[in-house]
Coordinates of C-alpha atoms and ligand atoms in Angstrom, one line a residue:
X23 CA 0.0 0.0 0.0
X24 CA 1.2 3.3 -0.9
X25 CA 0.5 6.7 0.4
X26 CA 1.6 10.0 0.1
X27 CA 3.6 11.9 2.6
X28 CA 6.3 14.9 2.5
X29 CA 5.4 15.7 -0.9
X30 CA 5.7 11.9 -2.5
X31 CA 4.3 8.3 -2.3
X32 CA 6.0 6.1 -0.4
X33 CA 5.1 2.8 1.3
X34 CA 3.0 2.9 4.4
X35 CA 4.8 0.3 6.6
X36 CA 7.8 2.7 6.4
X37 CA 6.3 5.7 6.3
X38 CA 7.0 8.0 9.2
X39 CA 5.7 11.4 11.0
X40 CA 7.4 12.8 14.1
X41 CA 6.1 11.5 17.6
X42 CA 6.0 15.5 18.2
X43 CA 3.3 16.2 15.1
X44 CA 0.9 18.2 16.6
X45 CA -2.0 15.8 15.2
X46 CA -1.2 13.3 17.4
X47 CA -0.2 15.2 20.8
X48 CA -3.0 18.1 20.9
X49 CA -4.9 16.9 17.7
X50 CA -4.6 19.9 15.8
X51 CA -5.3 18.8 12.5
X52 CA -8.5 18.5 9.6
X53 CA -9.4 16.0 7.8
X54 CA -11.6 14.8 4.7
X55 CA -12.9 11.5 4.0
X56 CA -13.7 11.0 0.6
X57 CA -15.3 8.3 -1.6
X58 CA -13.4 7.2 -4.8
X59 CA -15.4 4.9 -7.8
X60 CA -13.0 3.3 -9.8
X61 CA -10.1 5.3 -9.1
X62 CA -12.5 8.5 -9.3
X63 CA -12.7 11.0 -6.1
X64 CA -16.6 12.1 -5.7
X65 CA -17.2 15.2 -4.9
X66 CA -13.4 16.4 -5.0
X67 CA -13.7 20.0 -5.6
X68 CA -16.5 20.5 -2.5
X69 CA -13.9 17.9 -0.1
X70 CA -11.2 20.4 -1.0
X71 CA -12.8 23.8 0.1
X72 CA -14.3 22.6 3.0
X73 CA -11.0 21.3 3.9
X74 CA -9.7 25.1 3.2
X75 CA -12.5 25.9 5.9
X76 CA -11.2 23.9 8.5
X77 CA -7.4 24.9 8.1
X78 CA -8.3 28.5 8.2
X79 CA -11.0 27.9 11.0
X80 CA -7.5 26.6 13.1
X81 CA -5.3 29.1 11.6
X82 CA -3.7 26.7 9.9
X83 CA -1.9 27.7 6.4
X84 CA -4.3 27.2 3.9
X85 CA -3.8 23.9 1.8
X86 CA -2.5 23.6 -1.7
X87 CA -5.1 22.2 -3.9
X88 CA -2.9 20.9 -6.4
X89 CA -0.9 18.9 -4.7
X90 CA -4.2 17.8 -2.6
X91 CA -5.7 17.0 -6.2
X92 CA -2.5 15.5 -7.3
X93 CA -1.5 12.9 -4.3
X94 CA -5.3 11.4 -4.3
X95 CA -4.6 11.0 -7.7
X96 CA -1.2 9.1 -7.4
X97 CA -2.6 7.6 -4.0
X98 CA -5.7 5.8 -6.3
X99 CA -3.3 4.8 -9.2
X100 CA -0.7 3.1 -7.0
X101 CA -3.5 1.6 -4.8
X102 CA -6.7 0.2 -7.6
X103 CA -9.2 -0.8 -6.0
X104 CA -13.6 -0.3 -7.4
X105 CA -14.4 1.3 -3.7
X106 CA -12.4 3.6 -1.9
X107 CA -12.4 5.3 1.2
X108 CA -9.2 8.3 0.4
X109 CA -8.5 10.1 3.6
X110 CA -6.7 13.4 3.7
X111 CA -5.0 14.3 6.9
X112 CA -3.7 17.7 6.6
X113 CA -2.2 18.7 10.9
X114 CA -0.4 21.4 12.3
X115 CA 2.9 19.8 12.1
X116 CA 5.8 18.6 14.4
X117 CA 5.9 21.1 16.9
X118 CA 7.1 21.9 20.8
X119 CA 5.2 20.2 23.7
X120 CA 2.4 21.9 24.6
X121 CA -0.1 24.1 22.5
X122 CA 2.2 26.4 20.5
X123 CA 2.7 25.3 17.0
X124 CA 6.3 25.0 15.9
X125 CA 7.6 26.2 12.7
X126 CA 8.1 23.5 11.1
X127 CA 4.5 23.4 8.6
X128 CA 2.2 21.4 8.4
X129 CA 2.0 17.5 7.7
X130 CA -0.3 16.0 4.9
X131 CA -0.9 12.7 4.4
X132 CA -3.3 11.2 1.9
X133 CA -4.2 7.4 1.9
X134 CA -6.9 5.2 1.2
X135 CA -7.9 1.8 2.0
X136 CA -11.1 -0.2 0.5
X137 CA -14.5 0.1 1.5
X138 CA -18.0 -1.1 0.8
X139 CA -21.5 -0.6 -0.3
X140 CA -23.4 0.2 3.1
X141 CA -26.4 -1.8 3.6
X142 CA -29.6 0.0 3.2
X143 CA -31.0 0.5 6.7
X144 CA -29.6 0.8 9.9
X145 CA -30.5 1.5 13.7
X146 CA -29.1 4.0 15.7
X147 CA -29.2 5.5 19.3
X148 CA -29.0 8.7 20.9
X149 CA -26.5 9.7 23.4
X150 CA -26.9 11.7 26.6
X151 CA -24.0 13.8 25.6
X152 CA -23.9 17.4 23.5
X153 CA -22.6 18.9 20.7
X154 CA -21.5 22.3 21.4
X155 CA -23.2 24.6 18.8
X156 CA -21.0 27.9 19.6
X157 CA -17.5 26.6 20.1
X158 CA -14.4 27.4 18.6
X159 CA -14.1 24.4 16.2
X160 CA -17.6 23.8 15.7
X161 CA -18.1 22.8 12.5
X162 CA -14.7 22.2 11.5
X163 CA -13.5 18.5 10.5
X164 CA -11.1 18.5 12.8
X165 CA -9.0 15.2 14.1
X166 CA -10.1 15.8 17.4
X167 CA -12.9 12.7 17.0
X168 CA -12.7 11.5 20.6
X169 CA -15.7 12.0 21.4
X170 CA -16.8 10.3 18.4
X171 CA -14.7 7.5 19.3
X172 CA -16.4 7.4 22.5
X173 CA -20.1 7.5 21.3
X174 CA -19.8 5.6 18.1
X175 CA -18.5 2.5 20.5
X176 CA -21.6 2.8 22.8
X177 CA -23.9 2.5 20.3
X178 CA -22.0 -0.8 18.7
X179 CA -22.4 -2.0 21.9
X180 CA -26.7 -1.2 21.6
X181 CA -26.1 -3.1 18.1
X182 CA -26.6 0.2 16.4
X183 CA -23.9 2.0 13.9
X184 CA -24.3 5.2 14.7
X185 CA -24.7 7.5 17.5
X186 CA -26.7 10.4 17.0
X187 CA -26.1 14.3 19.3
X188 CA -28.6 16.9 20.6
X189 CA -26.7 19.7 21.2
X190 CA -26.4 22.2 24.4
X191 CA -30.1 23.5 24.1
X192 CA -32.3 20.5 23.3
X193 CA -32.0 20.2 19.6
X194 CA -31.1 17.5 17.2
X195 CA -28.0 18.0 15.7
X196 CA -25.8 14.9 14.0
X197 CA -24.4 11.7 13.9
X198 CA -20.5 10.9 14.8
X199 CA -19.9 10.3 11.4
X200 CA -22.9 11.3 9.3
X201 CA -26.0 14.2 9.1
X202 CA -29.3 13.2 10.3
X203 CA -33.0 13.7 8.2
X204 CA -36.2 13.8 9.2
X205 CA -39.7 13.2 7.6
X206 CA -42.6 14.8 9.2
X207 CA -45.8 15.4 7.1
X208 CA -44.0 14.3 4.6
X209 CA -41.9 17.0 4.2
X210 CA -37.9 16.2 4.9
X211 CA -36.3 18.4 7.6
X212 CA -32.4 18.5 8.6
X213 CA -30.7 20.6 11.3
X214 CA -29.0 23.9 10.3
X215 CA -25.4 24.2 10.3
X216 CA -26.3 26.2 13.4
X217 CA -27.3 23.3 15.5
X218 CA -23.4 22.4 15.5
X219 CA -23.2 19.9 12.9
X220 CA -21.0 19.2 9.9
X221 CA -21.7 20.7 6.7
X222 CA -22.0 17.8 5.7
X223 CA -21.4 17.2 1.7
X224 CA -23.9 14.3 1.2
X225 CA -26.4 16.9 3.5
X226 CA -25.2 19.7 0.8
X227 CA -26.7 17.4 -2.0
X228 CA -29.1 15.9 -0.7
X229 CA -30.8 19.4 0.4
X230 CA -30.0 20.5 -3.1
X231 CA -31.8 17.7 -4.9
X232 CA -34.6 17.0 -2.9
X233 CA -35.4 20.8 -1.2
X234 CA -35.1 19.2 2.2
X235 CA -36.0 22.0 4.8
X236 CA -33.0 23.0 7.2
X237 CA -35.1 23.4 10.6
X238 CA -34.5 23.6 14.2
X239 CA -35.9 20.7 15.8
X240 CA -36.2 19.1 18.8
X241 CA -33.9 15.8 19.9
X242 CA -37.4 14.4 20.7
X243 CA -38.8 14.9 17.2
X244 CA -37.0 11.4 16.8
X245 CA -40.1 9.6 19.2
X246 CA -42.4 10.8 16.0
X247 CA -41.0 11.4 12.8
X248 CA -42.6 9.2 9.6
X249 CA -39.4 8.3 8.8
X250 CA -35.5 9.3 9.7
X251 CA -32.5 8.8 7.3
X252 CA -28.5 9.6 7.9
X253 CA -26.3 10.6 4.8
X254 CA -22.6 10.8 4.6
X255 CA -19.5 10.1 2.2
X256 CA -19.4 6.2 2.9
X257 CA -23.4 5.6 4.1
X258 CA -25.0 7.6 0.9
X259 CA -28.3 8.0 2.1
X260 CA -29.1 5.3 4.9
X261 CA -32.5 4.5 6.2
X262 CA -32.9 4.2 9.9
X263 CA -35.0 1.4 11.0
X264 CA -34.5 1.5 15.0
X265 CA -33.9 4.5 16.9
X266 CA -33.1 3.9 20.6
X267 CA -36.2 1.4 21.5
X268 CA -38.2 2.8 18.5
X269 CA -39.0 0.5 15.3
X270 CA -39.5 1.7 12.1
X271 CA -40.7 -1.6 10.8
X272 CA -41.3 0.1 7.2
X273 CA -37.9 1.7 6.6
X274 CA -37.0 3.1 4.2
X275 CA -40.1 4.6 4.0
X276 CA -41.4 6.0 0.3
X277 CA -39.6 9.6 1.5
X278 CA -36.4 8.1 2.2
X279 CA -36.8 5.5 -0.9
X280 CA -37.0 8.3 -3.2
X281 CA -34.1 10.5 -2.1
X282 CA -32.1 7.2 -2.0
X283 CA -33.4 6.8 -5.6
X284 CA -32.6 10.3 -6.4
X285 CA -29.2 10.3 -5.1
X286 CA -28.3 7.3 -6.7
X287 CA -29.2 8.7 -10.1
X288 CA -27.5 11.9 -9.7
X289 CA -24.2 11.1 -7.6
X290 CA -22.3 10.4 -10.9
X291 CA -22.3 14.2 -11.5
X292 CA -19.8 14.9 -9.1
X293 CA -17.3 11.9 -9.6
X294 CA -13.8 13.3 -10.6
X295 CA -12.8 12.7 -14.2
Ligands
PLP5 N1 -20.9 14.8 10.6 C1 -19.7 14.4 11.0 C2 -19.3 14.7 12.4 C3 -18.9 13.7 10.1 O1 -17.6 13.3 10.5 C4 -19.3 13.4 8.8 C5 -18.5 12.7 7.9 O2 -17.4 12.7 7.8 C6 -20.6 13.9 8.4 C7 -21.3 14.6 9.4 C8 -21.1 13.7 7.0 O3 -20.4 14.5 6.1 P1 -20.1 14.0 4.6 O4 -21.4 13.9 4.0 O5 -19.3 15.2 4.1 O6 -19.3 12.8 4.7

């Protein structure tokens, strides 16, 4: 396997950061998962501005889009595969211990490993803990994912795949790893980026193709909603078919069925040439 480090591909087993990189000792660093078909990035160009985001969110230089663009492309020849997950880690470098960065720039490191077709429901569970809408990385894809970590584990252990977050005043806001829908008289509804979640990519397209409503809602609005669906880079658009104790024995429902339909149709648009 071959990724791409300090400029070049080289071989991951031998592949080296410092024990100092900032990343790893006070996670200061972005990220951005992304989905290749067939050696073909999806959605590259919308992956690489929201990765511009997050650096400049953290004050970190902002990153070179060519050389992004050009190590996922050497990163997918060297490594063929028809499903691929390509992860860009882009951190604040080796640095002093402690919070100061050092002057050293920042790492980036592409690589990508195989993935597959998720199936077409799933349950999930909500945790007692909160996003915070208002803080200083909010909304950023940081590396900091511990807390992800922590809440995607609890709900494998509830036999779910995903945890979903209210945030600090009562409202739904997003999964660990993915944005949340909702149907309610038939209309679709998803939490503004104000609630504290991710602007999410599949969320951008999926409100762009179907004229889903960004709302404020209520955590609770999960006890009642027709139907509830997640979407992100590796899920697509997933149907939920247990929340918590709640069955929803018809998932997907004929809402979620037809923006699964429609994003199915229309997701070649955006794959890289
Ligand atoms: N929310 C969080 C916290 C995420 O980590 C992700 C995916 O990485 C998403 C939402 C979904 O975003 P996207 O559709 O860009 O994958």
């Amino acid at each position: 396997m071959k990724i791409w480090l300090d400029g070049g591909l080289q071989d991951m087993e031998s592949a080296r950061v410092s024990v100092f990189d900032h990343g790893l000792t006070v996670g200061d660093g972005i990220f951005e998962t992304m989905k290749a078909v067939d050696g073909r990035p999806f959605a590259l160009t919308r992956h690489l501005d929201r990765l511009t985001r997050s650096a400049r969110g953290l004050g970190l230089p902002d990153p070179d889009h060519d050389e992004v663009r050009r190590a996922c492309a050497a990163v997918l020849e060297a490594n063929p595969m028809p499903l691929g997950r390509l992860r860009v880690t882009y951190t604040g470098g080796h640095g002093p211990l402690g919070s100061d960065r050092g002057e050293h720039g920042p790492t980036l490191v592409v690589a990508v490993g195989e993935t597959v077709r998720r199936p077409d429901t799933t349950a999930v569970i909500t945790v007692p803990w909160t996003r915070n809408e208002r803080g200083a990385v909010t909304g950023l894809k940081t590396t900091s994912y511990a807390e992800n970590v922590v809440a995607l584990a609890r709900a494998h252990e509830q036999g779910a795949s995903e945890a979903l977050f209210g945030n600090t005043v009562g409202e739904l806001c997003e999964g660990t790893g993915s944005n949340v829908f909702v149907v309610l008289d038939g209309q679709i509804h998803t939490p503004p980026v104000t609630s504290g979640c991710l602007a999410g990519i599949t969320r951008a397209l999926v409100v762009e193709w179907t004229g889903a409503k960004e709302t404020d809602l209520p955590l609770d609005v999960l006890e009642r909603a027709e139907e509830v669906f997640l979407t992100s880079t590796l899920r697509d658009v997933q149907a939920v078919h247990r929340v918590d104790g709640r069955e929803l024995a018809d998932a997907p429902g004929p809402v979620t069925a037809k923006v699964m339909r429609v994003f199915e149709e229309r997701a070649g648009e955006d794959l890289d040439p």
